[in-house]
Structures are given as C-alpha cells and as structure tokens.
Coordinates of C-alpha atoms in Angstrom, one line a residue:
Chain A
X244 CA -37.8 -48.6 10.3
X245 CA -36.5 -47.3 7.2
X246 CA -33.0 -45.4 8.8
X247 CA -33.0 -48.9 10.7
X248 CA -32.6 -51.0 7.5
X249 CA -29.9 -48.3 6.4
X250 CA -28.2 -48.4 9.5
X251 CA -27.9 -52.4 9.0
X252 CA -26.5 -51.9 5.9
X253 CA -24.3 -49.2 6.8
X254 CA -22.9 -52.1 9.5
X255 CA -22.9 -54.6 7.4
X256 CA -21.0 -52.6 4.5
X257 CA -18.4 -51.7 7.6
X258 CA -18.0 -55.2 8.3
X259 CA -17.0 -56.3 4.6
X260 CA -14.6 -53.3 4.5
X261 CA -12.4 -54.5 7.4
X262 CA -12.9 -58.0 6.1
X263 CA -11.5 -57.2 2.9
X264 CA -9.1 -55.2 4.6
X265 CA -7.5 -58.5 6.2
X266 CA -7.4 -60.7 2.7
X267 CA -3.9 -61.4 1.4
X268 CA -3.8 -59.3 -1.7
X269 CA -4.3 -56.0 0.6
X270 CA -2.1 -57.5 3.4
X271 CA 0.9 -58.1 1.6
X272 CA 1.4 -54.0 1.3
X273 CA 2.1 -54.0 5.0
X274 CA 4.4 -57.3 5.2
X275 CA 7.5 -55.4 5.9
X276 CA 10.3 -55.8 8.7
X277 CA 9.5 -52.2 10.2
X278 CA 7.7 -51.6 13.3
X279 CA 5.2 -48.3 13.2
X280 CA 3.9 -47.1 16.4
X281 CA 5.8 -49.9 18.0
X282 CA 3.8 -52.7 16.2
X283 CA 5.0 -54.8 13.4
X284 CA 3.7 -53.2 10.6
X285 CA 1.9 -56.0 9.5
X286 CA 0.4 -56.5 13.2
X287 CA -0.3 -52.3 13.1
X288 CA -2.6 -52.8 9.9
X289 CA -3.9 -56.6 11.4
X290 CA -4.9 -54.5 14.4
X291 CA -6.5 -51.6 12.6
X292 CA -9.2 -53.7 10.4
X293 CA -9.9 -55.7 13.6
X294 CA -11.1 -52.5 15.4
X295 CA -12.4 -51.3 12.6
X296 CA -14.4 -54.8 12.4
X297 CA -15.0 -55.2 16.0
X298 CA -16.9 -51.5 16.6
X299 CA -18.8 -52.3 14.2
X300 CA -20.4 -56.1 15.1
X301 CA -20.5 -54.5 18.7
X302 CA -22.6 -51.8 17.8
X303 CA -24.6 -53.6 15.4
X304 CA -25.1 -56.3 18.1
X305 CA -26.3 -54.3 20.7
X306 CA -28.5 -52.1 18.5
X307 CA -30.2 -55.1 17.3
X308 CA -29.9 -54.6 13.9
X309 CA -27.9 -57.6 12.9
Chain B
X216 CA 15.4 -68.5 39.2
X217 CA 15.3 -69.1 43.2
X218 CA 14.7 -72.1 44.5
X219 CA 11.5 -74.1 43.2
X220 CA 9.4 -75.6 45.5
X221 CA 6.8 -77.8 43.5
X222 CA 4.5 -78.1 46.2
X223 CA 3.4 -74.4 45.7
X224 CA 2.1 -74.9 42.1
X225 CA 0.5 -78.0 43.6
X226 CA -1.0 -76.9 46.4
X227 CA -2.3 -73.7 44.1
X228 CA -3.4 -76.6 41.3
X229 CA -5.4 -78.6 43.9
X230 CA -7.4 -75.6 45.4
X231 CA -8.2 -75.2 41.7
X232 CA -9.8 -78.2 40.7
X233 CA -11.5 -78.4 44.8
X234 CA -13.5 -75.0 43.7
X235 CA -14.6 -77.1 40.3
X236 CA -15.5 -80.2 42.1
X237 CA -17.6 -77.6 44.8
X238 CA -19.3 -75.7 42.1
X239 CA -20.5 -78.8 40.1
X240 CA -22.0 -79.9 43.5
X241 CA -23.5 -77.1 44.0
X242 CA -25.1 -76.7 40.9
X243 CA -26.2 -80.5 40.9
X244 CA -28.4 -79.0 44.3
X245 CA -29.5 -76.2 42.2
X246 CA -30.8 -78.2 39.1
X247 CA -34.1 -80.5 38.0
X248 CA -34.1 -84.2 37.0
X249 CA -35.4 -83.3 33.5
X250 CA -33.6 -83.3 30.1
X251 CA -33.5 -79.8 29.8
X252 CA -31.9 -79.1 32.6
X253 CA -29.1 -81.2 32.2
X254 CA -29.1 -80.4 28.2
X255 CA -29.4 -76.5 28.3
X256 CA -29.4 -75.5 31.9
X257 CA -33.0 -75.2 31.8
X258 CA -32.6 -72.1 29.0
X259 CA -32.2 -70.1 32.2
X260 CA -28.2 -68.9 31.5
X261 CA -28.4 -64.8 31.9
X262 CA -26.0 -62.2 29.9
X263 CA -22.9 -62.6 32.6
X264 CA -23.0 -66.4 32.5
X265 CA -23.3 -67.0 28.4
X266 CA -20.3 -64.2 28.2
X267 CA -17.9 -66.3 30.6
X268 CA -19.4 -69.7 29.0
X269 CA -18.8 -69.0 25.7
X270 CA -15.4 -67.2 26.2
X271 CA -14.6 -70.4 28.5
X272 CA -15.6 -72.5 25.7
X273 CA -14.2 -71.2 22.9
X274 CA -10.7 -70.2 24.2
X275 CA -8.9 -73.6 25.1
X276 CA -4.9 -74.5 25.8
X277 CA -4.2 -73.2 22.2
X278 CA -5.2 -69.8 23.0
X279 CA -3.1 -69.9 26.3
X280 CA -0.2 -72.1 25.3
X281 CA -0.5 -72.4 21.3
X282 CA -0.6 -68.9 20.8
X283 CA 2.6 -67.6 22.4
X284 CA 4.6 -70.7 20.9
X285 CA 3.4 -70.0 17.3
X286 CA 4.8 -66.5 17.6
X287 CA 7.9 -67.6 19.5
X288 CA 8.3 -70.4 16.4
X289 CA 6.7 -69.3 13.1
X290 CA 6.1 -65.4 13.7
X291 CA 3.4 -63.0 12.8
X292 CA 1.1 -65.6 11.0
X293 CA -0.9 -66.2 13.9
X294 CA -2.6 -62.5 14.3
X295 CA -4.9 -64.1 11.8
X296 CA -6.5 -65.3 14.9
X297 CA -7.8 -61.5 15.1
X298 CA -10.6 -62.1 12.3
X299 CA -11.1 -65.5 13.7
X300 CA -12.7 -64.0 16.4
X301 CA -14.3 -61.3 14.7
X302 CA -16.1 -64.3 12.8
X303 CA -16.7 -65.8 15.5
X304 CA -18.8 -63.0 17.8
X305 CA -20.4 -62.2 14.1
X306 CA -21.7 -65.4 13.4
X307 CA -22.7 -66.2 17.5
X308 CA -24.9 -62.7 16.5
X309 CA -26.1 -63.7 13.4
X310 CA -26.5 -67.2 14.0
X311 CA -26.9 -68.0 17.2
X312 CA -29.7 -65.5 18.0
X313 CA -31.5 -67.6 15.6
X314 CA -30.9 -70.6 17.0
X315 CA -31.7 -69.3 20.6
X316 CA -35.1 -68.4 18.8
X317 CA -36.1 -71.7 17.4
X318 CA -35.1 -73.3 20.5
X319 CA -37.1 -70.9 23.0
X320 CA -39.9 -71.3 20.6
X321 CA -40.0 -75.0 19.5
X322 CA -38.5 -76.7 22.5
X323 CA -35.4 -77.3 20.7
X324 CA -32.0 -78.8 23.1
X325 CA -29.7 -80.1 20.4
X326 CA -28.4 -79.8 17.6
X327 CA -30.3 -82.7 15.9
X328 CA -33.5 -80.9 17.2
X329 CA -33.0 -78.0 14.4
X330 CA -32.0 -80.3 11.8
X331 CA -34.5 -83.5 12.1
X332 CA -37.6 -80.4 12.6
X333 CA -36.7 -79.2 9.6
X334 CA -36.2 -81.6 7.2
X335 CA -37.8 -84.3 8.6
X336 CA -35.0 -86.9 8.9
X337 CA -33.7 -89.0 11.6
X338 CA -30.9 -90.5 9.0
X339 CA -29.8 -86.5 9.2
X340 CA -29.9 -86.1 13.0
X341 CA -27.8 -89.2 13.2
X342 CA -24.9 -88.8 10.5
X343 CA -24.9 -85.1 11.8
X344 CA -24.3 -86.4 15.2
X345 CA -21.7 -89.1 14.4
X346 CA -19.6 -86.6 12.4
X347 CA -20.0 -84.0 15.6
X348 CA -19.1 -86.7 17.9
X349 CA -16.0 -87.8 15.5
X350 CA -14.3 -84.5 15.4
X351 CA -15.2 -83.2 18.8
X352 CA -12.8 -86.0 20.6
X353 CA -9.5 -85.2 18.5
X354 CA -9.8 -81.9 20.3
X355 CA -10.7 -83.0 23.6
X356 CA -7.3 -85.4 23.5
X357 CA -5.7 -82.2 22.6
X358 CA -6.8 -79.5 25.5
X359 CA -6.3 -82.7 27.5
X360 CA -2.7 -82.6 26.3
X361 CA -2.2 -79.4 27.2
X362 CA -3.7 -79.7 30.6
X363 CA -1.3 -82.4 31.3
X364 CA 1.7 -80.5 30.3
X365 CA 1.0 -77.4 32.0
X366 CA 0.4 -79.5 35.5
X367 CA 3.9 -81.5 34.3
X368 CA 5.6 -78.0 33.7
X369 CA 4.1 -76.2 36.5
X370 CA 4.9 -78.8 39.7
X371 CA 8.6 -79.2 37.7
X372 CA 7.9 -83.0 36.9
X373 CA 6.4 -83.9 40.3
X374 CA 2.8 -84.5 38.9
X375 CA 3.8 -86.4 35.6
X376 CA 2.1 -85.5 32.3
X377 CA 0.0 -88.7 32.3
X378 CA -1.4 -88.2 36.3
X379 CA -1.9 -84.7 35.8
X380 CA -4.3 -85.6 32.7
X381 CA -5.6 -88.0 34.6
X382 CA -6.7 -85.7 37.3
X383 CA -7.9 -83.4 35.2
X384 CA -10.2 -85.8 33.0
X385 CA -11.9 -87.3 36.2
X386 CA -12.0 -83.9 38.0
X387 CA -14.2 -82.9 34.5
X388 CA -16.1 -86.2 34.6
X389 CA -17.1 -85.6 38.0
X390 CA -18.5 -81.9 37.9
X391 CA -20.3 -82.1 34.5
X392 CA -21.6 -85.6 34.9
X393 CA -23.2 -84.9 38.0
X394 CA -24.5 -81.2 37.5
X395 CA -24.5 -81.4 33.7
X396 CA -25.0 -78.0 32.2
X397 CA -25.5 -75.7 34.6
X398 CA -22.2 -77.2 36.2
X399 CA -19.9 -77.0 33.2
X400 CA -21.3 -73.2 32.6
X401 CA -20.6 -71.7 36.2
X402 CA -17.2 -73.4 36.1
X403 CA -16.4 -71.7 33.1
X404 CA -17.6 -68.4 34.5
X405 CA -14.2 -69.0 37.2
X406 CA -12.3 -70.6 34.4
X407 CA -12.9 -67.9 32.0
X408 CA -11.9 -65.0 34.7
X409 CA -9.0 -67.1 34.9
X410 CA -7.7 -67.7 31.5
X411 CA -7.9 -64.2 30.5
X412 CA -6.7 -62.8 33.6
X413 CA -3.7 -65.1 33.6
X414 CA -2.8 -64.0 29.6
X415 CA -3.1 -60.4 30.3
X416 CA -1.2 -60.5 33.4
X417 CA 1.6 -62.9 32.7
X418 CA 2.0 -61.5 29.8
X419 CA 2.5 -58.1 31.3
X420 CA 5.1 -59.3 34.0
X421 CA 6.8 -61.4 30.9
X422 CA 6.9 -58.4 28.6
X423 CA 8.2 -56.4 31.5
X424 CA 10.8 -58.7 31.9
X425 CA 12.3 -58.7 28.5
X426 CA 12.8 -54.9 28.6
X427 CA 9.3 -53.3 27.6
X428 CA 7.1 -53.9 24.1
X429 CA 9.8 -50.9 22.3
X430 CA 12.5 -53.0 23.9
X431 CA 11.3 -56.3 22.3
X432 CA 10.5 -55.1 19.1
X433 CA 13.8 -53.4 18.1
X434 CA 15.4 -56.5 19.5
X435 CA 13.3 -58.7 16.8
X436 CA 13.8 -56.7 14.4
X437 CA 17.6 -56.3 14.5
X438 CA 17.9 -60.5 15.2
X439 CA 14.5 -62.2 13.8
X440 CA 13.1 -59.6 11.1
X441 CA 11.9 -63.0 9.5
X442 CA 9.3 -63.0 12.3
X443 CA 7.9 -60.2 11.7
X444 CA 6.5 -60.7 8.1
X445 CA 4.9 -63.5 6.3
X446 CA 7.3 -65.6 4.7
X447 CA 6.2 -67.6 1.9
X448 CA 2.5 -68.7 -0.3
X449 CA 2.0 -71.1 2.0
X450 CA 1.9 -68.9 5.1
X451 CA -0.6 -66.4 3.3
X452 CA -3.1 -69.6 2.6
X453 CA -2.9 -70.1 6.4
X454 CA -3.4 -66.8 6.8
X455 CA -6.3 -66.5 5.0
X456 CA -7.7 -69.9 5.9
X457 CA -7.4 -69.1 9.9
X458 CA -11.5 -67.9 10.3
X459 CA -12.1 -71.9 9.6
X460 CA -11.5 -72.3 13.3
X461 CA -14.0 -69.7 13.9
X462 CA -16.4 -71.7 11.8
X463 CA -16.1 -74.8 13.2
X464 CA -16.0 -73.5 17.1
X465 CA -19.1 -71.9 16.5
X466 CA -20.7 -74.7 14.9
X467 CA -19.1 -77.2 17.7
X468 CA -21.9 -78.7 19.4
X469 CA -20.7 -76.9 23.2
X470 CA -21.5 -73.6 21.4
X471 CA -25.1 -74.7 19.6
X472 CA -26.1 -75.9 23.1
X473 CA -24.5 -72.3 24.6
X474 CA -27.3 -70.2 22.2
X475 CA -30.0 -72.8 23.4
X476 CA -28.9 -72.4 27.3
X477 CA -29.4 -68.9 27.1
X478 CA -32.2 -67.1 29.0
X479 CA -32.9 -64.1 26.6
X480 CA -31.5 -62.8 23.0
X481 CA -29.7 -60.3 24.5
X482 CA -27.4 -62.8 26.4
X483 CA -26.4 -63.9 23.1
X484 CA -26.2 -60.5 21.1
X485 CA -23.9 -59.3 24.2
X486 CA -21.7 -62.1 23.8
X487 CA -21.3 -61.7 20.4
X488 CA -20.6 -58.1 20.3
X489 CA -18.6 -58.1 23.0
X490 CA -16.2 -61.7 23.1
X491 CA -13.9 -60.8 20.1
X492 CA -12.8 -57.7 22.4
X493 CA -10.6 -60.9 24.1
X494 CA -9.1 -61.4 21.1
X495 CA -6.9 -58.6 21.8
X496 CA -5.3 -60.9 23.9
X497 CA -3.0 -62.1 20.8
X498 CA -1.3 -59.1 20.9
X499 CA -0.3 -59.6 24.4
X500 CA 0.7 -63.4 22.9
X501 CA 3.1 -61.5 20.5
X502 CA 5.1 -60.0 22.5
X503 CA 4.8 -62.9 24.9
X504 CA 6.3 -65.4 21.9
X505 CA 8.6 -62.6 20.8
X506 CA 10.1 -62.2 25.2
X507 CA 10.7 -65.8 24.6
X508 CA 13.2 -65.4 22.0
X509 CA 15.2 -63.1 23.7
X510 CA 15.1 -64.6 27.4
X511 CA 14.9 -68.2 26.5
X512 CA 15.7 -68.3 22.9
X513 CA 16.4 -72.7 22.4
X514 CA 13.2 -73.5 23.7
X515 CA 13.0 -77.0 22.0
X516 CA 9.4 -76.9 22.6
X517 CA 7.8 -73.6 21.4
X518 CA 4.9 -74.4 23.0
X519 CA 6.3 -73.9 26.3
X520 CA 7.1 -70.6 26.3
X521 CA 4.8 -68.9 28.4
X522 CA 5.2 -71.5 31.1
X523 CA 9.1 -72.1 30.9
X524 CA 9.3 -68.1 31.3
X525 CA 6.4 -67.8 34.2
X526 CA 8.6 -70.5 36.3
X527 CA 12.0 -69.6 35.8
X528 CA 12.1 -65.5 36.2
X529 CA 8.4 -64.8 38.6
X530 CA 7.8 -66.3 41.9
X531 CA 6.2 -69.5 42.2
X532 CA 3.2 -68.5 43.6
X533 CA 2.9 -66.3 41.3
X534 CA 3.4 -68.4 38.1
X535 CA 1.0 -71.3 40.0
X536 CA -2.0 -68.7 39.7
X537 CA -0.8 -67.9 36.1
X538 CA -0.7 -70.9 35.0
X539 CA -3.7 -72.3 36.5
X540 CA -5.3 -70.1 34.4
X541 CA -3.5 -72.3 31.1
X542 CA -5.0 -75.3 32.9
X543 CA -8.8 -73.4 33.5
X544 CA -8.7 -72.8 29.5
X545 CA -8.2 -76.3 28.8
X546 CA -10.9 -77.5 31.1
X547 CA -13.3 -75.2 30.4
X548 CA -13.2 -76.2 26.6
X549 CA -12.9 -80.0 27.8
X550 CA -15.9 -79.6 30.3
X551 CA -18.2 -78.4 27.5
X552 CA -17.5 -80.7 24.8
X553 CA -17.8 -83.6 27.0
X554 CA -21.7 -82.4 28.1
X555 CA -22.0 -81.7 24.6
X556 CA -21.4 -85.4 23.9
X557 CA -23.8 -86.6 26.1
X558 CA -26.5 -84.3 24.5
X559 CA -25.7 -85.8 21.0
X560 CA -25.5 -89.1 22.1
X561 CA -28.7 -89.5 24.6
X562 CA -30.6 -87.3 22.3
X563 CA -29.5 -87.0 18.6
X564 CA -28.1 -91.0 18.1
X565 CA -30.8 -92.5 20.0
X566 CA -33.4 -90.4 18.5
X567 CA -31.6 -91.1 15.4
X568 CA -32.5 -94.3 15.7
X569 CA -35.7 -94.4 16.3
X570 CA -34.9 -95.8 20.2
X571 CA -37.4 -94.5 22.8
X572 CA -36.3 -94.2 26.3
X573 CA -37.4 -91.7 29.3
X574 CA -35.8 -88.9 30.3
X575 CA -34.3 -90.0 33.1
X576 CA -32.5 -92.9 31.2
X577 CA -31.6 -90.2 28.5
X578 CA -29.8 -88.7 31.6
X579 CA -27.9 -91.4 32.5
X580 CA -27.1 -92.3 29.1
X581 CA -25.3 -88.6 28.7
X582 CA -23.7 -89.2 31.9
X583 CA -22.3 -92.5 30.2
X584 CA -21.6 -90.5 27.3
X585 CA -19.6 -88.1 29.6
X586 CA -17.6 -90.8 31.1
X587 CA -16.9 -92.8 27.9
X588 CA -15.9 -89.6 25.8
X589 CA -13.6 -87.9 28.4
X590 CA -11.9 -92.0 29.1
X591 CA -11.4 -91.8 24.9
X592 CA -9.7 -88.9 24.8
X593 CA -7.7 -89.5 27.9
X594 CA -6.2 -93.0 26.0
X595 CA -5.5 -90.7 22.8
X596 CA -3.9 -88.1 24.8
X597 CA -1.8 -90.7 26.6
X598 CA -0.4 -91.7 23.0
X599 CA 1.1 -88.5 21.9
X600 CA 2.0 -89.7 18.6
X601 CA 2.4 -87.1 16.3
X602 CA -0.2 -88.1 13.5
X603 CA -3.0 -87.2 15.9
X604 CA -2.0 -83.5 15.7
X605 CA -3.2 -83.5 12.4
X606 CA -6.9 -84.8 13.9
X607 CA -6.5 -81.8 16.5
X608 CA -6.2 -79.5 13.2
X609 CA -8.9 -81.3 11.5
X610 CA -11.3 -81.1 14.5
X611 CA -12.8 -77.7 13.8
X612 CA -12.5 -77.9 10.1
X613 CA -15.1 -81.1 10.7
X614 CA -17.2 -79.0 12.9
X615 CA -17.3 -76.7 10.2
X616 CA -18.9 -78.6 7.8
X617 CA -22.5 -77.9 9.7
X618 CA -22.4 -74.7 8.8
X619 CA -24.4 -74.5 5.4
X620 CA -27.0 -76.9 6.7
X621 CA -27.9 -74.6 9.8
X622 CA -27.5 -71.5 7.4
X623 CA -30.4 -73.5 5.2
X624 CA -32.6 -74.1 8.4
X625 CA -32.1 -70.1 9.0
X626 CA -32.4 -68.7 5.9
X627 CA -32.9 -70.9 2.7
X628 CA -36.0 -71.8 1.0
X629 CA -35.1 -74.2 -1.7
X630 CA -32.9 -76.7 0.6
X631 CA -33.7 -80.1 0.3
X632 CA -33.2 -82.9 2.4
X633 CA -31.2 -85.1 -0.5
X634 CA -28.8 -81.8 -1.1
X635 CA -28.6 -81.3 2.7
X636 CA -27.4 -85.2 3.1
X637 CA -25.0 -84.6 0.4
X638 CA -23.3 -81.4 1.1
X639 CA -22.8 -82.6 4.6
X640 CA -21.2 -86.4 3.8
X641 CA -19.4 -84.8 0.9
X642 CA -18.1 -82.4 2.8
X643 CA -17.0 -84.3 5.7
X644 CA -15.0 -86.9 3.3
X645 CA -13.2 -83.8 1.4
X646 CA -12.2 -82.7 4.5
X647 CA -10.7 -85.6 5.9
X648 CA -8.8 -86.4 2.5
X649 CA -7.4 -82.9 2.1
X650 CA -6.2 -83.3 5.5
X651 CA -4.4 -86.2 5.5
X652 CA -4.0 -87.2 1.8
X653 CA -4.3 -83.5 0.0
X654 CA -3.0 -83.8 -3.7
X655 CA 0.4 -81.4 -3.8
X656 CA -0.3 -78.3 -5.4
X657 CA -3.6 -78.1 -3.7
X658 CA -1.4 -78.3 -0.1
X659 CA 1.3 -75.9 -1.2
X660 CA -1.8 -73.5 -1.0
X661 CA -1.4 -73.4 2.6
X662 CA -5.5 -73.7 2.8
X663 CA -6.5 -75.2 5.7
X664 CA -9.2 -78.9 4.8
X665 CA -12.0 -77.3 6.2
X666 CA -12.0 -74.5 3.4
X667 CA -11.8 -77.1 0.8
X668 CA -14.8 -79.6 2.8
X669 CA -16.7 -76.4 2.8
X670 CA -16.4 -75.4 -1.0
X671 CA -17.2 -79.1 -1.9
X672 CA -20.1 -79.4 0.9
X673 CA -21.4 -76.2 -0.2
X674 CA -21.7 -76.9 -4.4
X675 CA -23.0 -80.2 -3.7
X676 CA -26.0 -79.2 -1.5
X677 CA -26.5 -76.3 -3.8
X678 CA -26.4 -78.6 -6.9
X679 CA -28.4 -81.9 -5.7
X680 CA -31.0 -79.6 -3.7
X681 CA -31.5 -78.0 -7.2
X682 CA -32.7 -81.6 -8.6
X683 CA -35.0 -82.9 -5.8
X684 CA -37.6 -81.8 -3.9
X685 CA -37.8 -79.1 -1.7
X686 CA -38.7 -78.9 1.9
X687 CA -42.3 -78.2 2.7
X688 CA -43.1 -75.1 2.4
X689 CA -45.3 -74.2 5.0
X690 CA -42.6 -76.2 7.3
X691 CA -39.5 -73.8 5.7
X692 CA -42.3 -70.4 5.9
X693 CA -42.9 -71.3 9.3
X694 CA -38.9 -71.9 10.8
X695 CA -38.1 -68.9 9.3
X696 CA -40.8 -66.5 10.2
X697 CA -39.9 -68.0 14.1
X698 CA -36.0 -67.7 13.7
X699 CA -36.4 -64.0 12.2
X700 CA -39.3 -63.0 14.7
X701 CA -37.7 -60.7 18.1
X702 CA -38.3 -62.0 21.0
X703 CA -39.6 -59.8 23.9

C-alpha cells in the first residue's frame, strides 16, 4: 500500500511537471519560426509535455491509483 | 476538380442519418419504461460504449471544422487544445469515477441528484439546473451550425444550410426522444468511429496533397512564419486559458450523465486514460489548416477549409464519407446535450420545485424537453448573427462554473450550502459580464470569462462557506467515504 501511495505521487508529481511545462512563461522559449524534427518548434515542445502528460494519466488511470 | 455530382454526398448523407434513425429504434426495443433507463441507460454502458460516448460527446464540429480553420486563420495558438484534453481525460479519472460511485451507490441519475443529497437544497438543484440548461443551448445552435454548413458545403448548395439543419435537428429529435440514452450512446459509438476516422484520414489524403508534412512546413515557414509562433499577450492569455473548455465539457451535463451511465469504474478510468490519445488529432489539424494555405490560400471562410479542400481535389465519394464524419461530430455532441436536457428538466427543475409526477410523465416531460431544446437551438441557429458566437464561446465557460461545487461534494468538508449558492450565482454573473462587457485591460489579457467566473465563484464560496454553517457532518463523512470507497 505504501509503494502504492508513492507511486500516486510519483504520477501526480509527473502530471504537474508537463503542466507546468505547457504555461506561457516556459513556452515562450520555444515560440520561434523554426521547424525541429519537422514540427514548429513551438508545436515540437506543445507535443512533448502532452506525451509526457498523457503516459502518465494513462498509466495512473489504469493502475488505479488516481 | 472533376465534375461534381451532388447527389453522391447526398445519397452518402441520407444512408447516414437512416443508420441513426435504425439504431435509435433499435435501442427504443432494447430499453425499459423507467427513468433510469431513459436517464442513464440503465447504468449498464460497458468500457467500449463510454469510450465512443464520451469521445462522441466531447469532440463536436469545432474539433472537425473549427480546428483546421483556426490554424489556417490565426496559427499555432490552437495546440493549446493538447492540454485541454489532457484535462479533460484527468478530471473524467479523477472526477468522474467519483461520481460514477455516488451514483451506483445512492441511486443518483442527474446532476441535481449529487448536489440536492448533499446539501440539502432544492433552491440548488434548481439554479444549478437553469444555469446548465442556459449555456448548454448556445452550443447546441452552434454544432447545429456547423451541421448545416457541412451538408450546404458537401451537396454544393443543393441541401441549403437552413434544410440541412433542419434534417439534422429532427433526425436527433427522433432517435434520442424515442430511445433516450441508450439511443444517443450507440449512435455515438458510429459517430465517434466516424469523426475520428474522417480527421485522420482526410487529413492524410489533404496533407498528401499539398506536398508531404516537410513540404508544408518549409512552405509556411518561408511565406507565413507568423503562423508558426504566438503573436502577441493576447494570444498567450488564450493560450493559457484554453483548458476552460475542458472544464466546462466535463462538467456539461451530457458528460455527468456519461460517468452515471456507466456499468463499472473501469469504463470510466479507460476512458479517461485513454480519450486524450485523440487529441493527437490537432496535429493532423495543423497541417490540415497549414495545406489550406498553400492549396486554397483566400478562403474567405477559414472555417471551411477542410471541406472546401476534401471537395475540390478528392473524389466525391470519397469526401461524402469524410465529411459525414464532420456532420457525425456535430450530432453526436447535439444528440447528448439534448437528452441531457430532458434529464435536467424532468428531473432537476421539477424536483426543484417541489412538483411530483410519475416516472412515466417524467419521461415524457424529457421527451418534451428534447423536442423544445433541439426546436430552440434550431431558431438560434437559423439567425446566424454574429453576437451569438460569443454565447457559443461562453457556453463551456458557464458549464464550468459547476466545477467547485462538485469538487466540494467529492472532497470538501467545510462547504456550506450558503457558500455553495454564492460561488455558483457569483460565478455565473462574472462570467457572463467578462464575456460580453469585460473592463479593457482585463480583456487585453486574452483570458477567456470562464477563468475569471471561476476565480470569483471559487473566493466567494471559499469566503461565505467560512461564515455559515457547515454541512452535516455525518452527511459530508458519509458522501465521501462512498465517493472514495473502490468498487468491486
């Protein structure tokens, strides 16, 4: 139960991460008219906190700890 | 482009909407005379079903229309939409499992249910349900809207905008009135294969079209670098203030009723973990706006991008099935929000106030409800003046506002009836005057109304549940041992 409760938190923690990754004062570093990796910058970094966000609600989800 | 035959997108259309009319027939057969059957599908809605229903429900004729004119018109601002729907499968998780839980284990099958059990107020269940009601049509006009452009755009002009609306509203009226929830959920099971199918592969016979993703790209960035980046304050606000959406969709009264139609927890933690996944569907919509500008690049209506594009360089038969998927995406949100209606009305406003009547007249009154609320938004749709865009904008940040006062159900203790009254009136009224009236420097911002409603609806409950009396507390130890209890 214990490691359960750390894994939630480890989840949740992930979860704040890519959300603070998407605010506008960390954004703005990657509003430039280039393209990496054929993305938009911009929509590279927009992409990258979304997975990062999204792996971690699905396995939180599933594992029933959120 | 060859030559266009309208009748193809027509005939295509028509099979559509015979399959919906079949289904909600069917599933009238398949259900019970009893309120929660019509309300919540009898709680009997399995992992499969909730995924399609809530994907069907939440992604309307912005996502399929909306989405690739933003890009096309404004640029990058709208991959914001990403953490929309991150919020949105986090809070279906972390709410809605909840919800599911009361409602399995206290008989819950609205909205008004959760609210009225918990702090013991019918004036609650009632403003709750007006306000739901209120911003719930704006958005029906709008998917309506689309619908009837996409069957305009699609048959070239032969169905007109207001017909094809028209067929669409009564098609919706017919199915859900008559087989109620179970109806509106198994059409959006087709409707939701549909819409995403038809975004995923338009878009990759569109982007194909214009040259390849490198293709575009380079092309953007040598003519339209502005598109690419976010171009002013104002645009970072929006950006920031997109996830209001997701709010507000969850907290619709189609999605409360989608966590209380659902047959297990697990249908709902799926869902939730799962539905943002779609969401990579707004890349696809990039390039899909970004095509536009180099194939068809003085579009006078961004909007129609996607369609314009589908028509002009695919075959017709071909673009038909695409772009019946446009028109599944406005239905399936329509189809929803219209039974939802009829479950706040025949439930939460009569029981609101104080009215007894048997379940069998609560039926009919929801069919009523079905009827009156899809005719309403059918008249505003026909008007098409351009103030009522800012009610479709407003819609979800309304919805939003019954987000703290569920969160207090869930998972406050000191709540209080009098703070729960005030945060969600106060709210509401912010919301409306930043939307239509906001004071200057507050709407240079860019911040969407809802953000503002929900700062104001949040210190207000805080601050007047802090001066008056709290709820019960066996009552609030009770709700939340039952909302934070697995189910097996």
């Amino acid at each position: 139960m214990a490691s359960n409760k750390k894994f939630k938190y480890v989840v949740l923690a992930i979860i704040a991460i890519a959300y603070v990754m998407y605010l506008p004062p960390i954004a703005q570093f990657f509003n430039k008219p280039v393209t990496v990796l054929g993305l938009p910058m911009l929509a590279a970094w927009t992409f990258l906190w979304f997975l990062v966000f999204f792996a971690a609600l699905a396995v939180g989800s599933i594992k029933e700890v959120i | 482009m060859t030559d266009f035959n309208p009748y193809i997108p027509l005939a295509v259309i028509l099979t559509y909407i015979i399959a919906m009319l079949i289904v909600g027939e069917v599933a009238r057969r398949k259900g019970e005379k009893t309120i929660v059957d019509f309300f919540v599908a009898g709680r009997k809605l399995g992992i499969f079903t909730i995924f399609w229903l809530s994907a069907g429900t939440w992604w309307s004729a912005l996502a399929f229309l909306g989405s690739n004119g933003w890009f096309y018109g404004r640029g990058i601002t709208f991959l914001a939409n990403l953490m929309t729907n991150a919020i949105f499968g986090f809070l279906l998780v972390v709410v809605g499992v909840r919800v599911w839980r009361l409602g399995r284990q206290l008989g819950y099958v609205s909205p008004g249910d959760i609210v009225e059990d918990y702090y013991g107020s019918k004036l609650l269940r009632f403003l709750l349900a007006v306000i739901l009601i209120a911003f719930t049509i704006p958005y029906m006009q709008v998917q309506i809207m689309g619908g009837g452009y996409i069957f305009e755009a699609s048959t070239q002009g032969l169905v007109p905008f207001w017909l094809g609306a028209l067929i669409i509203t009564l098609t919706i009226m017919i199915y859900t009135s008559i087989g109620g929830k179970r109806a509106a959920a198994w059409t959006n099971i087709i409707q939701g294969v549909l819409l995403t199918l038809g975004i995923f592969i338009g878009g990759t016979v569109i982007i194909a079209l214009a040259g390849g993703p490198q293709n575009i790209m380079n092309w953007i960035i040598e003519h339209h670098p502005e598109l690419v980046v976010i171009k002013s304050p104002a645009f970072w606000g929006l950006w920031f203030s997109f996830p209001i959406i997701a709010i507000g969709g969850i907290m619709g009264p189609q999605m409360i009723l989608n966590m209380l139609s659902a047959k297990s927890e697990k249908a709902i933690r799926v869902t939730g973990g799962l539905l943002p996944i779609l969401a990579t569907a707004f890349m696809m919509s990039m390039f899909i706006g970004f095509a536009g500008r180099i194939l068809e690049p003085d579009l006078a209506d961004p909007d129609s991008v996607m369609p314009v594009l589908l028509i002009k360089y695919t075959p017709v038969a071909f673009a038909s099935v695409i772009l019946a998927g446009g028109l599944a995406a406005a239905m399936s949100t329509i189809d929803q929000q219209a039974h939802a209606i009829s479950v706040l009305t025949a439930k939460d406003i009569i029981e609101g106030l104080k009215i007894r009547i048997s379940e069998g007249a609560a039926i009919n009154l929801g069919r009523a409800a079905i009827i009156l609320s899809l005719i309403t938004a059918y008249i505003f749709a026909l008007q098409k003046p351009e103030f009522l865009a800012y009610i479709g904008a407003v819609a979800t940040s309304g919805t939003a506002q019954f987000l703290p006062l569920l969160l207090s159900v869930l998972f406050w203790k000191r709540a209080t009836k009098a703070g729960a009254l005030a945060g969600l009136v106060g709210g509401t009224l912010v919301t409306i005057w930043m939307q239509f009236a906001p004071p200057a420097p507050l709407k240079a911002l860019g911040i969407m109304s809802g953000w503002w409603g929900l700062l104001a609806n949040v210190v207000l409950f805080i601050v007047v549940s802090l001066m008056t009396k709290p709820v019960d507390p066996e009552k609030v130890e009770k709700i939340h041992e039952l909302a934070n209890r697995v189910l097996t």
